[in-house]
Amino acid sequence: MTYAVKTSVRPLVEYVFRSGSLESGMRFGNALQEGTRIHREVQEKYGENDRKEVFLKTELSCAAGELLIQVEGRSDGVLLGEDGGYTIDEIKSTSETPEQIEGGHDVHWAQAKFYAYMLALETGLQKVGVRLTYVHKPGGERSVRETSQTLDELTAFVQDVAERYAPFALLLKKREEKRNAAASALGFPFGHYREGQRLFAGAVFKTVREEKNLLARAPTGTGKTISTLFPAVKAIGEGLIGRIYYLTAKTTTRAGAEEALNLLEKNGAYLSSVTITAKDKVCFKEEEDCAGGQCRFAVGYYDRINDALQDLFEHETRVTREVLEHYARKHTVCPFEFSLDAAYAADVVVCDYNYVFDPRISFKRLSDEQRGKSALLIDEAHNLVERGREMFSAELLKSAFLEIKRGYKGIHEGVRGAAERVNAYLILLRKQAGEEGRFVGNEPPEVMFKLLEPFVDQAEHALVTVHGSESEEELLEAYFAAQTFLRIGRLYGDQYVTYVETDGSEVKMKMFCLDPSELLLQASKNYRSAVYFSATLAPLGFYREMLGASEEDYTLSIPSPFSPEQLEVTVLPYSTRFRDRERTKDSLAAALAETVNKRPGNYLFFFPSYAYLQEIRQAFEARIDREQVEIIGQDSGMSEGDRTGFLDAFSAGREKTLVGFAVMGGVFSEGIDLAGDRLTGVAVIGVGLPQIGLERDIIRDYYNERGRSGFNYAYVYPGMNKVQQAGGRLIRTEEDRGVLILADDRFLQEPYRSLLPDEWGTR
Ligand code: SF4
């Protein structure tokens, strides 16, 4: 049997020829735009008979005929020589000096020779010239390396590349075949569907089949993880897609996806999944970071990565953080970069939203064809609005450039001067901000872009050529910040403002994305389908608009599977507005204490801020018997262990009553399951409005100008979402019973009242 795989020249030769180390985490550093500009500049100097961006393709049989590789790609240039012969030109921009490059990098030669081979086949030539044109940044000097190859030499070369690529390609191809057959035969793992599940799962499958998007409000109890993953796996079995991205905002939800995948596997699915954990969490080094370039997991990373991947996919299906760490240690490769490399070969990728939506770190090596064969399952999608604003915004701090100006004096004048100019401009802006300390504008910060472009070039040069500076880490950070600023600047449109804010000698300049909808849509549009789901995607119209849904996209609202008798809701009509808190504090604490005294059990109380939490906690403690009631509290600096300890305290059948004080919108108010007797009651204090501030007010004004209720968009909807999430911790299964206290008089008023879920019975 012959397996066929399709690939482009670049990933093929990169797989075979990648070698050396991860450079200070600069893997994401090469600005695509910059590369394109430099390519164009070289190509513009071509002669009239030379051709640029020439499409070439071929097929290579290897592994004793078991594999057929269909390769294609675009050569930068095909140059016609005076003797009538052709030369392939491969253009590369680099921060390395000509001396550092010496004879040229193997991977670049490999790319050029591959094109030369395909050109020789197409033209019937027996000999082709091969040239590497390096453009050296920051100055733009060029250096050229040139050779010529016979067809026989080129044939031997590409055949060798194909043979070296074959084992991994065959491994993945055979797995894919097994995966598709298993997915086709897979049945729903619970035998029967719960209420709402069939509806939801059916809608997800239809959405993927029809290449649409879906926004679904799926209340707790719908089993939303399995209701989305199962139909997506079935879509793999039907050949509609080849990969699923399960995207989450929080680590806790990722564990739910892993459990669902385990369940599918137990029921016969055969899938490789990779969970990506944030770099700072998964990094093996405890004190240092990548900047020093000394990490042994980074040094020689590319020399070992292929063996690590082969080993991983030969032996594992569920690549959780633990599995990944095991193989990363075994092969001495950076666990974070390894997870990214593994994700390109997995059937299911469980990761944060960033890896798809954030222009800084999204999966850059995915081709549009691969995206078109993938589905996005976006869990807790209500979070994507705020996360979108963060991902599409960028800021700079004056202090970062001042540090570099000082740290690189006498070490690298280019970067020192560029940092000085940015610093000086921010000083000018500080003066403009005057006594008020801020100003807001609608224009992109063009002057800053002009200052940052040379800074990025100089910084890249300094990072590659100068080592051992005390400020190297700061330079790397400022380099990334500047890169991000320029990259986000290219997205700038009507949905942005630029503001400057001062704080003492510090100056912050921020491009703030107010409406992320269009950019979210841009980032997801090349994927076959996106399914946005959450228990609190309400009001649905608001989320449709904010997530960039179009007229053709489907929406679905699934009723709660729980009965109203499971929940006893009480509204305590006290004002929790800032100005009234002192006045209502004692009555509120007394009412909460009375509830707890009357009905022993485990309680979670949610507050809009830590300060208010402390105030009520003190008043509450004075009203309860500490022999009978244990109190624990969330604080802002909790480690992962502290968080687990907090949740573990909520055990069923405790002797004493337990009250956990927590904040709304924090780690305990979303994505946690305290089923059964682990939770008796929840109190939500306040309507969750975000703190009034500059950014919120800008958002409010922006939507007011567009005929919406700006206050609702900026404050009420995000706040009430937190209320719904916090209250939603209480009833997790059909057996749960509990008390829900809503403490604020606004819960009885519009628009707040209408924004409470139907199943709370408060309307
Ligand atoms: S293990 Fe940590 S320090 Fe080493 S390369 Fe990876 S992220 Fe950087």
CSV table of N, CA, C and O and ligand atoms in Angstrom, one decimal, residues 22 25 279-280 282-285 288-291 295-299 333-337, ligand 1:
chain,number,residue,atom,x,y,z
A,22,LEU,N,17.4,26.9,20.4
A,22,LEU,CA,16.4,27.9,20.4
A,22,LEU,C,17.1,29.2,20.8
A,22,LEU,O,17.8,29.2,21.8
A,25,GLY,N,14.4,32.4,22.9
A,25,GLY,CA,13.0,32.5,22.6
A,25,GLY,C,12.6,33.4,21.4
A,25,GLY,O,11.5,33.9,21.3
A,279,LYS,N,4.1,28.9,29.0
A,279,LYS,CA,5.5,28.7,29.1
A,279,LYS,C,6.0,28.9,30.6
A,279,LYS,O,6.9,28.1,31.1
A,280,ASP,N,5.6,29.9,31.3
A,280,ASP,CA,6.1,30.1,32.7
A,280,ASP,C,5.7,29.0,33.6
A,280,ASP,O,6.4,28.7,34.6
A,282,VAL,N,5.3,25.6,32.6
A,282,VAL,CA,5.8,24.4,32.2
A,282,VAL,C,7.4,24.4,32.2
A,282,VAL,O,8.0,23.4,32.1
A,283,CYS,N,7.9,25.6,32.2
A,283,CYS,CA,9.4,25.7,32.1
A,283,CYS,C,10.1,24.9,33.2
A,283,CYS,O,9.7,24.9,34.4
A,284,PHE,N,11.2,24.2,32.8
A,284,PHE,CA,11.9,23.4,33.8
A,284,PHE,C,12.9,24.2,34.7
A,284,PHE,O,13.3,23.7,35.7
A,285,LYS,N,13.2,25.4,34.2
A,285,LYS,CA,14.2,26.1,35.0
A,285,LYS,C,13.5,26.9,36.1
A,285,LYS,O,12.4,27.6,35.8
A,288,GLU,N,16.1,31.0,36.3
A,288,GLU,CA,16.4,31.7,35.1
A,288,GLU,C,15.3,31.6,34.1
A,288,GLU,O,14.3,30.9,34.3
A,289,ASP,N,15.4,32.3,33.0
A,289,ASP,CA,14.5,32.1,31.9
A,289,ASP,C,15.3,31.9,30.6
A,289,ASP,O,16.5,31.8,30.7
A,290,CYS,N,14.7,32.0,29.5
A,290,CYS,CA,15.4,31.6,28.3
A,290,CYS,C,16.4,32.7,27.9
A,290,CYS,O,17.3,32.4,27.1
A,291,ALA,N,16.3,33.9,28.4
A,291,ALA,CA,17.1,35.0,27.9
A,291,ALA,C,18.6,34.8,27.9
A,291,ALA,O,19.3,35.2,27.0
A,295,CYS,N,20.1,27.7,28.8
A,295,CYS,CA,19.3,26.6,29.3
A,295,CYS,C,19.6,25.3,28.4
A,295,CYS,O,19.6,25.4,27.2
A,296,ARG,N,19.9,24.2,29.1
A,296,ARG,CA,20.3,23.0,28.4
A,296,ARG,C,19.1,22.4,27.6
A,296,ARG,O,19.3,21.6,26.7
A,297,PHE,N,17.9,22.8,27.9
A,297,PHE,CA,16.7,22.4,27.1
A,297,PHE,C,16.5,23.1,25.8
A,297,PHE,O,15.8,22.8,25.0
A,298,ALA,N,17.2,24.3,25.8
A,298,ALA,CA,17.2,25.1,24.6
A,298,ALA,C,18.4,24.9,23.7
A,298,ALA,O,18.3,24.9,22.4
A,299,VAL,N,19.6,24.6,24.3
A,299,VAL,CA,20.8,24.4,23.5
A,299,VAL,C,20.7,23.1,22.8
A,299,VAL,O,20.4,22.1,23.4
A,333,VAL,N,14.6,18.5,25.7
A,333,VAL,CA,14.1,19.6,24.9
A,333,VAL,C,13.2,20.5,25.7
A,333,VAL,O,12.5,20.0,26.7
A,334,CYS,N,13.1,21.7,25.4
A,334,CYS,CA,12.3,22.7,26.2
A,334,CYS,C,10.8,22.2,26.1
A,334,CYS,O,10.3,22.0,25.0
A,335,PRO,N,10.2,22.0,27.2
A,335,PRO,CA,8.8,21.5,27.2
A,335,PRO,C,7.8,22.3,26.5
A,335,PRO,O,6.9,21.8,25.9
A,336,PHE,N,8.0,23.6,26.6
A,336,PHE,CA,7.0,24.5,26.0
A,336,PHE,C,7.1,24.5,24.4
A,336,PHE,O,6.1,24.2,23.7
A,337,GLU,N,8.3,24.6,23.9
A,337,GLU,CA,8.5,24.6,22.5
A,337,GLU,C,8.2,23.2,21.9
A,337,GLU,O,7.6,23.1,20.9
B,1,SF4,S1,13.0,25.1,29.7
B,1,SF4,FE1,12.4,27.2,30.3
B,1,SF4,S2,14.3,28.4,30.2
B,1,SF4,FE2,14.6,26.5,29.1
B,1,SF4,S3,14.1,27.1,27.0
B,1,SF4,FE3,12.3,26.2,27.9
B,1,SF4,S4,11.1,28.0,28.7
B,1,SF4,FE4,13.3,28.6,28.3
